[in-house]
Amino acid sequence: MRAPRLVATWIVGLAALAGAGCNDFHYYDITVSFNINQSTGGYPQAEVATVQTLLFNVSGADSGSFRIGPNGEGLPLVAGATNLGTVEYATFADSGTLTFTVQAFNSTRTTPDCKTGEGTKAVMATSMSTTMDAVMINKTGAGCTQ
Amino acid sequence: MSPLAPFRKRTLSAGIAVALVVTISLLGLRGVAHADLGDEPSSKSTSDQVDDSDKPKDLDKKPATEPGTDLTKKPAPAVASEPFYERWQFWAIAGAVVVGAVVVILGGRALAHQLNGGDVRPCNPDFNMRCFGEGR
């Protein structure tokens, strides 16, 4: 009688594990745009297209960093555009705060002297599958000469 | 993009399939424990017929039946003498065990994959490859 009981326990355990859904992906769709209102610390319109590279840093409930561009993933923006579009970040985090920090560089180098702007957004992590938010990049420096 | 084959939505069915196969295998093994699989092949006479000292006429001397023998009794059935690997039960159980092992391995992989979040969803083409984070 021990074997059937063991098998039953095994089946129940397996089903519990399968149904638990320990790790579910959560997606944070962050729309990235450049502030072109110079009175509030924005870029001059013509300067937005000089941004070659964006560095994303994620901290808080999850951590990570990634790079957008140069010459790809929408960068550099075409002249006159101020909106990069959506950046999607996948994570298992479903609680706490996710802080997205974006640094803009006017070069393929991502050294501090080439940094021209920065934006930060704190997003509450939830159990929702997709959370949408936006981050705006303000001008913070002149950058480097390529 | 994940190079893995999609296991999405198969967790429960894979678990049930694994459980069924293992259950069947275990129940079958219980039956094997009761089966008489360890019999040695019956001993066969190795002597040549030339050495056989019995003569047909000797048979005439022997009574057909021993006195007091109950003729209504049926002889006891012969004990199965074939080796265990020639029995269909052995191969049925062995096959079930092999299939069960394969299913357990595949199901285990699928289960582990699912427990690790399964497949990340594909990047929306509108995002221009700007998809990052876990699973990417």
mmCIF file of C-alpha atoms in Angstrom:
data_model
loop_
_atom_site.group_PDB
_atom_site.id
_atom_site.type_symbol
_atom_site.label_atom_id
_atom_site.label_comp_id
_atom_site.label_asym_id
_atom_site.label_seq_id
_atom_site.Cartn_x
_atom_site.Cartn_y
_atom_site.Cartn_z
ATOM 1 C CA MET A 1 0.000 0.000 0.000
ATOM 2 C CA ARG A 2 2.992 2.253 0.275
ATOM 3 C CA ALA A 3 3.669 2.487 -3.446
ATOM 4 C CA PRO A 4 0.234 3.801 -4.504
ATOM 5 C CA ARG A 5 0.365 6.334 -1.701
ATOM 6 C CA LEU A 6 3.804 7.436 -2.823
ATOM 7 C CA VAL A 7 2.646 7.732 -6.413
ATOM 8 C CA ALA A 8 -0.383 9.748 -5.368
ATOM 9 C CA THR A 9 1.808 12.102 -3.352
ATOM 10 C CA TRP A 10 4.146 12.424 -6.280
ATOM 11 C CA ILE A 11 1.301 13.274 -8.653
ATOM 12 C CA VAL A 12 -0.137 15.859 -6.303
ATOM 13 C CA GLY A 13 3.285 17.425 -5.814
ATOM 14 C CA LEU A 14 3.922 17.544 -9.520
ATOM 15 C CA ALA A 15 0.545 19.105 -10.216
ATOM 16 C CA ALA A 16 1.114 21.661 -7.479
ATOM 17 C CA LEU A 17 4.473 22.583 -8.893
ATOM 18 C CA ALA A 18 3.075 22.820 -12.387
ATOM 19 C CA GLY A 19 0.183 24.987 -11.376
ATOM 20 C CA ALA A 20 2.109 27.224 -9.054
ATOM 21 C CA GLY A 21 3.506 29.457 -11.787
ATOM 22 C CA CYS A 22 6.512 30.372 -9.684
ATOM 23 C CA ASN A 23 7.932 32.742 -12.280
ATOM 24 C CA ASP A 24 5.774 34.801 -14.549
ATOM 25 C CA PHE A 25 7.108 37.342 -16.936
ATOM 26 C CA HIS A 26 6.077 40.943 -16.465
ATOM 27 C CA TYR A 27 6.691 43.452 -19.195
ATOM 28 C CA TYR A 28 7.361 47.137 -18.732
ATOM 29 C CA ASP A 29 6.836 49.096 -21.898
ATOM 30 C CA ILE A 30 8.577 52.418 -21.488
ATOM 31 C CA THR A 31 8.078 55.083 -24.121
ATOM 32 C CA VAL A 32 11.214 57.171 -24.516
ATOM 33 C CA SER A 33 11.096 60.709 -25.744
ATOM 34 C CA PHE A 34 13.247 63.820 -25.634
ATOM 35 C CA ASN A 35 12.126 66.986 -23.977
ATOM 36 C CA ILE A 36 12.441 69.815 -26.476
ATOM 37 C CA ASN A 37 11.150 72.491 -24.182
ATOM 38 C CA GLN A 38 14.343 74.317 -23.369
ATOM 39 C CA SER A 39 12.652 76.332 -20.645
ATOM 40 C CA THR A 40 12.177 73.107 -18.691
ATOM 41 C CA GLY A 41 15.653 71.720 -19.358
ATOM 42 C CA GLY A 42 14.956 70.227 -22.760
ATOM 43 C CA TYR A 43 17.082 69.800 -25.861
ATOM 44 C CA PRO A 44 17.120 72.223 -28.737
ATOM 45 C CA GLN A 45 15.056 70.482 -31.416
ATOM 46 C CA ALA A 46 17.966 70.184 -33.815
ATOM 47 C CA GLU A 47 20.180 68.598 -31.200
ATOM 48 C CA VAL A 48 17.976 65.586 -30.569
ATOM 49 C CA ALA A 49 19.177 63.924 -33.743
ATOM 50 C CA THR A 50 22.753 64.091 -32.484
ATOM 51 C CA VAL A 51 22.062 61.516 -29.802
ATOM 52 C CA GLN A 52 23.790 58.336 -30.897
ATOM 53 C CA THR A 53 23.506 56.059 -27.898
ATOM 54 C CA LEU A 54 21.218 55.517 -24.944
ATOM 55 C CA LEU A 55 22.244 53.601 -21.860
ATOM 56 C CA PHE A 56 19.448 52.136 -19.789
ATOM 57 C CA ASN A 57 19.967 51.198 -16.196
ATOM 58 C CA VAL A 58 17.309 49.336 -14.203
ATOM 59 C CA SER A 59 17.447 49.274 -10.424
ATOM 60 C CA GLY A 60 15.186 48.507 -7.504
ATOM 61 C CA ALA A 61 12.995 45.410 -7.742
ATOM 62 C CA ASP A 62 15.215 44.172 -10.553
ATOM 63 C CA SER A 63 18.546 45.225 -11.901
ATOM 64 C CA GLY A 64 19.974 45.339 -15.348
ATOM 65 C CA SER A 65 21.506 47.555 -17.967
ATOM 66 C CA PHE A 66 21.342 47.648 -21.712
ATOM 67 C CA ARG A 67 22.296 49.824 -24.573
ATOM 68 C CA ILE A 68 20.341 51.234 -27.500
ATOM 69 C CA GLY A 69 22.212 52.332 -30.599
ATOM 70 C CA PRO A 70 24.361 53.558 -32.103
ATOM 71 C CA ASN A 71 23.126 53.065 -35.630
ATOM 72 C CA GLY A 72 20.334 50.739 -34.708
ATOM 73 C CA GLU A 73 17.173 50.241 -32.677
ATOM 74 C CA GLY A 74 15.916 53.623 -33.799
ATOM 75 C CA LEU A 75 18.980 55.713 -33.098
ATOM 76 C CA PRO A 76 19.895 58.244 -34.200
ATOM 77 C CA LEU A 77 16.480 59.781 -34.599
ATOM 78 C CA VAL A 78 15.602 61.332 -37.899
ATOM 79 C CA ALA A 79 15.716 65.119 -37.976
ATOM 80 C CA GLY A 80 12.642 66.643 -36.377
ATOM 81 C CA ALA A 81 11.695 63.527 -34.384
ATOM 82 C CA THR A 82 11.617 63.647 -30.612
ATOM 83 C CA ASN A 83 10.140 60.282 -29.784
ATOM 84 C CA LEU A 84 12.244 57.126 -29.870
ATOM 85 C CA GLY A 85 9.359 54.769 -29.242
ATOM 86 C CA THR A 86 8.798 51.958 -26.796
ATOM 87 C CA VAL A 87 11.470 50.027 -24.966
ATOM 88 C CA GLU A 88 10.242 46.795 -23.419
ATOM 89 C CA TYR A 89 11.856 45.375 -20.332
ATOM 90 C CA ALA A 90 10.963 41.855 -19.201
ATOM 91 C CA THR A 91 11.315 40.882 -15.565
ATOM 92 C CA PHE A 92 9.964 38.445 -12.993
ATOM 93 C CA ALA A 93 9.577 41.267 -10.492
ATOM 94 C CA ASP A 94 5.950 41.871 -9.539
ATOM 95 C CA SER A 95 6.351 44.038 -6.473
ATOM 96 C CA GLY A 96 8.444 46.964 -5.339
ATOM 97 C CA THR A 97 9.683 49.740 -7.556
ATOM 98 C CA LEU A 98 11.572 49.532 -10.812
ATOM 99 C CA THR A 99 13.635 52.609 -11.532
ATOM 100 C CA PHE A 100 14.594 53.189 -15.144
ATOM 101 C CA THR A 101 17.452 55.614 -15.698
ATOM 102 C CA VAL A 102 18.312 56.609 -19.253
ATOM 103 C CA GLN A 103 21.493 58.388 -20.235
ATOM 104 C CA ALA A 104 21.895 59.930 -23.684
ATOM 105 C CA PHE A 105 25.252 60.297 -25.446
ATOM 106 C CA ASN A 106 26.103 62.156 -28.605
ATOM 107 C CA SER A 107 28.755 59.597 -29.494
ATOM 108 C CA THR A 108 29.269 55.897 -29.855
ATOM 109 C CA ARG A 109 31.338 56.230 -26.698
ATOM 110 C CA THR A 110 29.395 56.222 -23.462
ATOM 111 C CA THR A 111 31.910 58.150 -21.412
ATOM 112 C CA PRO A 112 30.711 60.907 -19.087
ATOM 113 C CA ASP A 113 32.108 63.641 -21.320
ATOM 114 C CA CYS A 114 29.838 62.502 -24.169
ATOM 115 C CA LYS A 115 26.705 62.496 -22.081
ATOM 116 C CA THR A 116 24.145 65.062 -23.186
ATOM 117 C CA GLY A 117 21.004 64.090 -21.309
ATOM 118 C CA GLU A 118 19.312 61.957 -18.733
ATOM 119 C CA GLY A 119 15.861 60.844 -17.698
ATOM 120 C CA THR A 120 14.558 58.799 -14.810
ATOM 121 C CA LYS A 121 11.293 57.043 -14.183
ATOM 122 C CA ALA A 122 10.212 55.008 -11.176
ATOM 123 C CA VAL A 123 7.540 52.453 -11.980
ATOM 124 C CA MET A 124 5.605 50.431 -9.450
ATOM 125 C CA ALA A 125 6.060 46.766 -10.191
ATOM 126 C CA THR A 126 2.744 44.931 -10.253
ATOM 127 C CA SER A 127 1.382 41.508 -11.028
ATOM 128 C CA MET A 128 -0.001 42.819 -14.305
ATOM 129 C CA SER A 129 1.418 41.273 -17.406
ATOM 130 C CA THR A 130 2.208 44.575 -19.082
ATOM 131 C CA THR A 131 2.779 47.949 -17.471
ATOM 132 C CA MET A 132 3.125 50.979 -19.675
ATOM 133 C CA ASP A 133 4.883 54.176 -18.735
ATOM 134 C CA ALA A 134 7.058 56.872 -20.237
ATOM 135 C CA VAL A 135 10.388 58.515 -19.589
ATOM 136 C CA MET A 136 11.496 61.874 -20.887
ATOM 137 C CA ILE A 137 15.141 62.747 -21.425
ATOM 138 C CA ASN A 138 16.287 66.215 -20.447
ATOM 139 C CA LYS A 139 19.478 67.849 -21.550
ATOM 140 C CA THR A 140 22.237 67.755 -18.995
ATOM 141 C CA GLY A 141 25.440 68.523 -20.894
ATOM 142 C CA ALA A 142 27.060 69.552 -24.118
ATOM 143 C CA GLY A 143 28.515 66.201 -24.953
ATOM 144 C CA CYS A 144 31.799 65.493 -26.705
ATOM 145 C CA THR A 145 33.112 66.158 -30.160
ATOM 146 C CA GLN A 146 32.529 62.623 -31.454
ATOM 147 C CA MET B 1 14.186 35.635 -29.068
ATOM 148 C CA SER B 2 14.455 32.297 -27.419
ATOM 149 C CA PRO B 3 15.934 29.416 -29.397
ATOM 150 C CA LEU B 4 14.043 26.887 -27.315
ATOM 151 C CA ALA B 5 11.065 25.015 -28.634
ATOM 152 C CA PRO B 6 7.857 26.450 -27.253
ATOM 153 C CA PHE B 7 6.665 24.671 -24.130
ATOM 154 C CA ARG B 8 4.091 27.290 -23.254
ATOM 155 C CA LYS B 9 0.779 26.069 -21.843
ATOM 156 C CA ARG B 10 1.916 22.467 -21.633
ATOM 157 C CA THR B 11 2.908 22.353 -18.028
ATOM 158 C CA LEU B 12 -0.165 20.680 -16.622
ATOM 159 C CA SER B 13 -0.597 18.221 -19.457
ATOM 160 C CA ALA B 14 3.088 17.308 -19.327
ATOM 161 C CA GLY B 15 2.851 16.748 -15.602
ATOM 162 C CA ILE B 16 -0.211 14.556 -15.950
ATOM 163 C CA ALA B 17 1.414 12.550 -18.734
ATOM 164 C CA VAL B 18 4.525 12.024 -16.643
ATOM 165 C CA ALA B 19 2.466 11.024 -13.642
ATOM 166 C CA LEU B 20 0.415 8.541 -15.642
ATOM 167 C CA VAL B 21 3.415 6.859 -17.189
ATOM 168 C CA VAL B 22 5.235 6.617 -13.889
ATOM 169 C CA THR B 23 2.125 5.242 -12.216
ATOM 170 C CA ILE B 24 1.670 2.599 -14.875
ATOM 171 C CA SER B 25 5.336 1.682 -14.662
ATOM 172 C CA LEU B 26 5.264 1.341 -10.897
ATOM 173 C CA LEU B 27 2.106 -0.731 -10.905
ATOM 174 C CA GLY B 28 3.647 -2.964 -13.523
ATOM 175 C CA LEU B 29 6.782 -3.382 -11.472
ATOM 176 C CA ARG B 30 4.683 -4.488 -8.514
ATOM 177 C CA GLY B 31 3.311 -7.234 -10.700
ATOM 178 C CA VAL B 32 6.795 -8.258 -11.697
ATOM 179 C CA ALA B 33 7.767 -8.616 -8.074
ATOM 180 C CA HIS B 34 5.124 -11.306 -7.733
ATOM 181 C CA ALA B 35 5.983 -12.985 -10.972
ATOM 182 C CA ASP B 36 8.312 -15.911 -11.030
ATOM 183 C CA LEU B 37 10.985 -14.521 -13.247
ATOM 184 C CA GLY B 38 13.952 -16.250 -11.679
ATOM 185 C CA ASP B 39 13.365 -19.811 -12.818
ATOM 186 C CA GLU B 40 16.252 -21.631 -14.273
ATOM 187 C CA PRO B 41 15.591 -23.421 -17.508
ATOM 188 C CA SER B 42 14.532 -26.968 -16.933
ATOM 189 C CA SER B 43 17.358 -29.468 -16.964
ATOM 190 C CA LYS B 44 17.467 -31.496 -20.056
ATOM 191 C CA SER B 45 19.025 -34.852 -20.361
ATOM 192 C CA THR B 46 22.338 -34.696 -22.118
ATOM 193 C CA SER B 47 22.803 -38.391 -22.449
ATOM 194 C CA ASP B 48 22.736 -39.892 -25.869
ATOM 195 C CA GLN B 49 20.115 -42.283 -26.910
ATOM 196 C CA VAL B 50 22.843 -44.903 -27.346
ATOM 197 C CA ASP B 51 23.436 -44.809 -23.630
ATOM 198 C CA ASP B 52 19.815 -45.252 -22.838
ATOM 199 C CA SER B 53 19.574 -48.595 -21.154
ATOM 200 C CA ASP B 54 15.820 -48.638 -21.123
ATOM 201 C CA LYS B 55 14.396 -51.041 -23.557
ATOM 202 C CA PRO B 56 10.924 -50.877 -24.967
ATOM 203 C CA LYS B 57 10.277 -54.264 -23.518
ATOM 204 C CA ASP B 58 11.040 -52.884 -20.088
ATOM 205 C CA LEU B 59 7.957 -50.818 -20.379
ATOM 206 C CA ASP B 60 5.882 -53.888 -20.562
ATOM 207 C CA LYS B 61 7.130 -54.987 -17.212
ATOM 208 C CA LYS B 62 6.054 -51.852 -15.487
ATOM 209 C CA PRO B 63 2.475 -51.490 -14.479
ATOM 210 C CA ALA B 64 0.556 -48.791 -16.285
ATOM 211 C CA THR B 65 -0.337 -47.241 -13.009
ATOM 212 C CA GLU B 66 0.840 -47.692 -9.522
ATOM 213 C CA PRO B 67 -1.577 -49.519 -7.307
ATOM 214 C CA GLY B 68 -3.840 -47.094 -5.497
ATOM 215 C CA THR B 69 -3.374 -44.300 -7.996
ATOM 216 C CA ASP B 70 -6.394 -42.108 -8.393
ATOM 217 C CA LEU B 71 -6.961 -41.909 -12.111
ATOM 218 C CA THR B 72 -9.393 -39.048 -11.793
ATOM 219 C CA LYS B 73 -6.608 -36.750 -10.616
ATOM 220 C CA LYS B 74 -5.214 -34.496 -13.269
ATOM 221 C CA PRO B 75 -1.456 -34.094 -13.453
ATOM 222 C CA ALA B 76 -0.084 -30.862 -12.028
ATOM 223 C CA PRO B 77 0.476 -28.216 -14.722
ATOM 224 C CA ALA B 78 4.023 -27.943 -15.906
ATOM 225 C CA VAL B 79 5.987 -25.070 -14.433
ATOM 226 C CA ALA B 80 6.817 -22.424 -17.023
ATOM 227 C CA SER B 81 10.358 -23.038 -17.999
ATOM 228 C CA GLU B 82 11.055 -20.301 -20.538
ATOM 229 C CA PRO B 83 13.594 -17.654 -19.490
ATOM 230 C CA PHE B 84 12.222 -14.384 -18.240
ATOM 231 C CA TYR B 85 13.441 -12.423 -21.243
ATOM 232 C CA GLU B 86 11.282 -14.525 -23.504
ATOM 233 C CA ARG B 87 8.128 -13.568 -21.683
ATOM 234 C CA TRP B 88 6.001 -10.843 -23.174
ATOM 235 C CA GLN B 89 5.372 -9.376 -19.735
ATOM 236 C CA PHE B 90 9.043 -8.611 -19.340
ATOM 237 C CA TRP B 91 9.205 -6.705 -22.590
ATOM 238 C CA ALA B 92 5.947 -4.923 -21.912
ATOM 239 C CA ILE B 93 7.253 -3.698 -18.576
ATOM 240 C CA ALA B 94 10.691 -2.916 -19.941
ATOM 241 C CA GLY B 95 9.109 -0.908 -22.735
ATOM 242 C CA ALA B 96 6.924 0.957 -20.289
ATOM 243 C CA VAL B 97 9.936 1.755 -18.140
ATOM 244 C CA VAL B 98 11.926 3.051 -21.108
ATOM 245 C CA VAL B 99 9.031 5.112 -22.412
ATOM 246 C CA GLY B 100 8.400 6.362 -18.888
ATOM 247 C CA ALA B 101 12.016 7.389 -18.496
ATOM 248 C CA VAL B 102 11.932 9.295 -21.778
ATOM 249 C CA VAL B 103 8.689 11.004 -20.847
ATOM 250 C CA VAL B 104 10.041 11.848 -17.399
ATOM 251 C CA ILE B 105 13.137 13.427 -18.920
ATOM 252 C CA LEU B 106 11.206 15.401 -21.517
ATOM 253 C CA GLY B 107 8.471 16.325 -19.066
ATOM 254 C CA GLY B 108 11.047 17.318 -16.494
ATOM 255 C CA ARG B 109 12.739 19.590 -18.958
ATOM 256 C CA ALA B 110 9.436 21.139 -19.942
ATOM 257 C CA LEU B 111 8.461 21.538 -16.313
ATOM 258 C CA ALA B 112 11.771 23.121 -15.389
ATOM 259 C CA HIS B 113 11.481 25.450 -18.348
ATOM 260 C CA GLN B 114 7.977 26.444 -17.313
ATOM 261 C CA LEU B 115 9.020 26.950 -13.698
ATOM 262 C CA ASN B 116 11.693 29.296 -14.958
ATOM 263 C CA GLY B 117 9.075 31.463 -16.571
ATOM 264 C CA GLY B 118 8.506 29.629 -19.813
ATOM 265 C CA ASP B 119 9.161 31.442 -23.008
ATOM 266 C CA VAL B 120 9.433 35.177 -23.003
ATOM 267 C CA ARG B 121 6.984 36.748 -25.397
ATOM 268 C CA PRO B 122 8.319 37.821 -28.764
ATOM 269 C CA CYS B 123 9.423 41.371 -29.235
ATOM 270 C CA ASN B 124 6.789 43.565 -30.824
ATOM 271 C CA PRO B 125 8.052 44.558 -34.283
ATOM 272 C CA ASP B 126 6.998 48.139 -33.525
ATOM 273 C CA PHE B 127 9.603 48.213 -30.770
ATOM 274 C CA ASN B 128 12.384 48.003 -33.352
ATOM 275 C CA MET B 129 14.307 45.290 -31.432
ATOM 276 C CA ARG B 130 14.262 47.346 -28.252
ATOM 277 C CA CYS B 131 13.329 44.423 -26.004
ATOM 278 C CA PHE B 132 15.555 43.631 -23.061
ATOM 279 C CA GLY B 133 15.558 42.052 -19.655
ATOM 280 C CA GLU B 134 14.825 38.548 -18.417
ATOM 281 C CA GLY B 135 14.818 35.886 -21.094
ATOM 282 C CA ARG B 136 16.193 38.232 -23.742
#
